[in-house]
Amino acid sequence: MDVDIGTIGSPTHSVVDIHTHMYPPAYVQLLESRNSIPLIRKFAGAKEPRLIILPAEAESLDKMTGSPETSHLPGRPVTTHYSSLKQKLHFMDTHKIDISVISLANPWLDFVAPEDAGETAKSINQEFSNMCAEAPGRLFFFATLPLTAPPETLLAAVGHVRSLKSCRGVILGTSGLGRGLDDPALVPVLRALAANRLTVFLHPHYGLPSEVWGPRATEEYGHVLPLALGFPMETTIAVARMYLAGVFDQVPDLRMLLAHSGGTLPFLAGRIESCVVHDGHLVREGKVGAGRRTVWQVLREQVYLDAVVYSEVGLKAAVDASGADRLMFGTDHPFFPPLGGDEQGEWESVTWNAEAVRKALGDGTDGARAVMGGNAVEVLRLREDS
Amino acid sequence: MDVDIGTIGSPTHSVVDIHTHMYPPAYVQLLESRNSIPLIRKFAGAKEPRLIILPAEAESLDKMTGSPETSHLPGRPVTTHYSSLKQKLHFMDTHKIDISVISLANPWLDFVAPEDAGETAKSINQEFSNMCAEAPGRLFFFATLPLTAPPETLLAAVGHVRSLKSCRGVILGTSGLGRGLDDPALVPVLRALAANRLTVFLHPHYGLPSEVWGPRATEEYGHVLPLALGFPMETTIAVARMYLAGVFDQVPDLRMLLAHSGGTLPFLAGRIESCVVHDGHLVREGKVGAGRRTVWQVLREQVYLDAVVYSEVGLKAAVDASGADRLMFGTDHPFFPPLGGDEQGEWESVTWNAEAVRKALGDGTDGARAVMGGNAVEVLRLREDS
């Protein structure tokens, strides 16, 4: 391969992938039982079932009649990369990844009925825990919370995941309890997570309202706009709303890991700061006085960023904003599979992110070593048993 | 002042502000005659009329009864900074800006009835031309197109603005002819602009649908989210749509200057590239083959970025993406006025952007000189008479 990922940090230090997803078998069954997105659907003639999570994909599903050409099926194939632990370990070996912190992929359990959410979360998290036990020391996980469940069920779930040996945090979408992450009702949950030293991996799913992509997007631009722009913009908006609501003040020990290098937060932090201090309403409310926590402080002291940004330019900005001690390598596996189609081989998407670390921080430097694994080992306690 | 803007480039070279707006008197009258946004409204007890352009501001206007406290009026005051040429020149002198390329502020003429647009544009552009003639060599302008007018009127307007001595381009919002900048019907207009060596200054106005800011935004967060995030995200989406539609291939000599350092494009370019080459639809359509124009090529060869990003982190990313020879200093005057309230003094928003250039590129370096004015002088032909 072009890049020997194992040596970018150091041959004697672990490479850790903190952004790597799975849909374990129980979750696949759950999605197969559904009639609206998210769902998994089998098609005659297609080798693998298809995962359909975007509204635009659901639209093309509704329009389908007869037996469509298999090259024009909506969504993406649910390969064994999504559900097979053996496949995950093979992928890790191929790319010299020592440790993976696996998480359920979006949309998690956001769609589950309140009365089912608690039990569903428990079984999914137990399944993740069991998978990790099959490769001790190599696999850890971010659990999934039953966000639609009643408050007591939700808080009990925090206790449950904390008791699972390989759990190091939770993956969280931007809807929270349904009203976003700036919802005051979510603060007790975030406090419970912080008190249990569970890192919150903030991950997008909902994107932006499809009207912003314009009339040509669905037919002509594939999934590029919602994935390339909608996802990182959603993350940025969610964190900015938390910031303006004072969540980072209210839960100062919250540890939050932001997907895709913070969406666009490193690039926009300066503009956010300028808009805050110039805002007539915030000034009148006394919210921009001395001692105010700035967006830069949140970036440098409270959040961590993954290194899934696919460019040296982006990675440098993330490092400039948060420091090399707050960035963590990730792959986003099993999304963005190899361009040539050989899913057992090397994944370019992985290589590009590793190359960005090498170019931005240098080969074998302390910074590269920290980003490729050192930070994750320390922050997520990957040398500790539980 | 903290930063002597005049010396960041070089004391012997011009400082040029390419992002600086005006609402000339005829435009103010137009807005005063309106009952829906955008509009200008006078309030009893308030010294200055108020400019109301955001949907959230219109909502609070609708809710108002009786005589509101003047500290809680919607929108922002239309100070003389918006309409007075004398004030613009004073602002330039205060900040050691030698040349300004002024433009009508949003929302331009996007709201004007088709039958009026041609004449309104002509009179507004003539007014800008007259203003520039009052300070020859110090003022140039980006004209405004009558985008709602019939095609022949619109193309005639390109010829008209080209004939105005100090005109160096046009300012353009993201709605284009109403269907976005990826609308094929806009291509002839962009070709006419390119053929006339008129630079297109792409500027946001519409932001994102207000639902993305969540239920607390209107009451609690002031204008921060739509201005800090909505504006740059809108720009990014518009350029990405143009890119995916092939506009940069169809109009290769288009010169486009992107507001706010490209919105978030430098940070997201790597992700856009990855999503493009991994997209099943684009692959099937043969759109990702050899010779494809990449987003990086658009950034490095076709667009220019202003330096209005309020941080060293952002400015460095913009320079890394496009090169110091494609960045141009700007102020966004008369928005973001001085925090202390003395509008005749120094504007912090200006200083922050100048400081970012100095920190990112060094004091008195070739790069700083280019960004602070050299690039604008060359690209916009500011030493030429017309």
XYZ file of N, CA and C in Angstrom, chain B residues 118 145-163 170 177 185-196 198:
105
model
N -34.932 45.678 -14.329
C -33.938 46.258 -15.243
C -33.655 47.712 -14.923
N -27.003 42.750 -10.533
C -27.731 42.344 -11.734
C -29.234 42.251 -11.452
N -30.042 42.543 -12.459
C -31.502 42.397 -12.320
C -31.892 40.946 -12.593
N -31.666 40.081 -11.607
C -31.800 38.637 -11.843
C -33.235 38.192 -12.073
N -34.197 38.999 -11.621
C -35.593 38.606 -11.813
C -36.129 39.066 -13.175
N -35.346 39.830 -13.905
C -35.803 40.391 -15.187
C -35.769 39.320 -16.286
N -36.429 39.564 -17.420
C -36.351 38.640 -18.555
C -34.899 38.507 -19.039
N -34.579 37.364 -19.685
C -33.188 37.088 -20.074
C -32.524 38.215 -20.867
N -33.248 38.802 -21.801
C -32.599 39.824 -22.633
C -32.256 41.062 -21.807
N -33.121 41.397 -20.846
C -32.842 42.538 -19.962
C -31.615 42.231 -19.112
N -31.559 40.989 -18.629
C -30.451 40.587 -17.778
C -29.122 40.639 -18.540
N -29.113 40.108 -19.765
C -27.868 40.133 -20.546
C -27.491 41.568 -20.934
N -28.489 42.385 -21.185
C -28.199 43.793 -21.489
C -27.571 44.481 -20.281
N -27.996 44.063 -19.097
C -27.446 44.672 -17.880
C -25.953 44.365 -17.743
N -25.542 43.183 -18.203
C -24.109 42.856 -18.153
C -23.336 43.860 -19.011
N -23.866 44.153 -20.178
C -23.224 45.139 -21.053
C -23.199 46.517 -20.409
N -24.298 46.881 -19.757
C -24.355 48.194 -19.108
C -23.304 48.328 -18.011
N -23.225 47.331 -17.135
C -22.285 47.475 -16.006
C -20.844 47.450 -16.519
N -20.620 46.697 -17.615
C -19.261 46.670 -18.177
C -18.838 48.060 -18.663
N -19.811 48.854 -19.056
C -19.498 50.188 -19.582
C -19.238 51.210 -18.476
N -19.662 41.801 -10.529
C -21.024 41.861 -9.969
C -21.063 41.073 -8.676
N -31.351 32.682 -10.792
C -32.613 33.063 -11.419
C -33.801 32.524 -10.628
N -29.913 27.562 -16.948
C -30.319 28.837 -17.555
C -29.418 29.989 -17.133
N -28.626 29.777 -16.083
C -27.729 30.846 -15.635
C -26.395 30.839 -16.399
N -26.097 29.723 -17.038
C -24.783 29.593 -17.687
C -24.507 30.712 -18.697
N -25.483 31.077 -19.562
C -25.194 32.187 -20.499
C -24.831 33.486 -19.781
N -25.448 33.735 -18.643
C -25.136 34.952 -17.874
C -23.706 34.871 -17.345
N -23.349 33.708 -16.799
C -21.985 33.549 -16.276
C -20.967 33.665 -17.414
N -21.313 33.130 -18.587
C -20.409 33.242 -19.746
C -20.238 34.694 -20.154
N -21.333 35.442 -20.144
C -21.246 36.859 -20.520
C -20.382 37.620 -19.512
N -20.522 37.290 -18.245
C -19.703 37.953 -17.223
C -18.222 37.615 -17.429
N -17.946 36.327 -17.678
C -16.556 35.918 -17.879
C -15.971 36.587 -19.120
N -16.761 36.627 -20.184
C -16.271 37.220 -21.437
C -15.953 38.694 -21.255
N -16.647 39.340 -20.331
C -16.411 40.766 -20.068
C -15.437 41.010 -18.919
N -15.614 40.321 -15.921
C -16.267 40.791 -14.695
C -16.215 39.676 -13.652
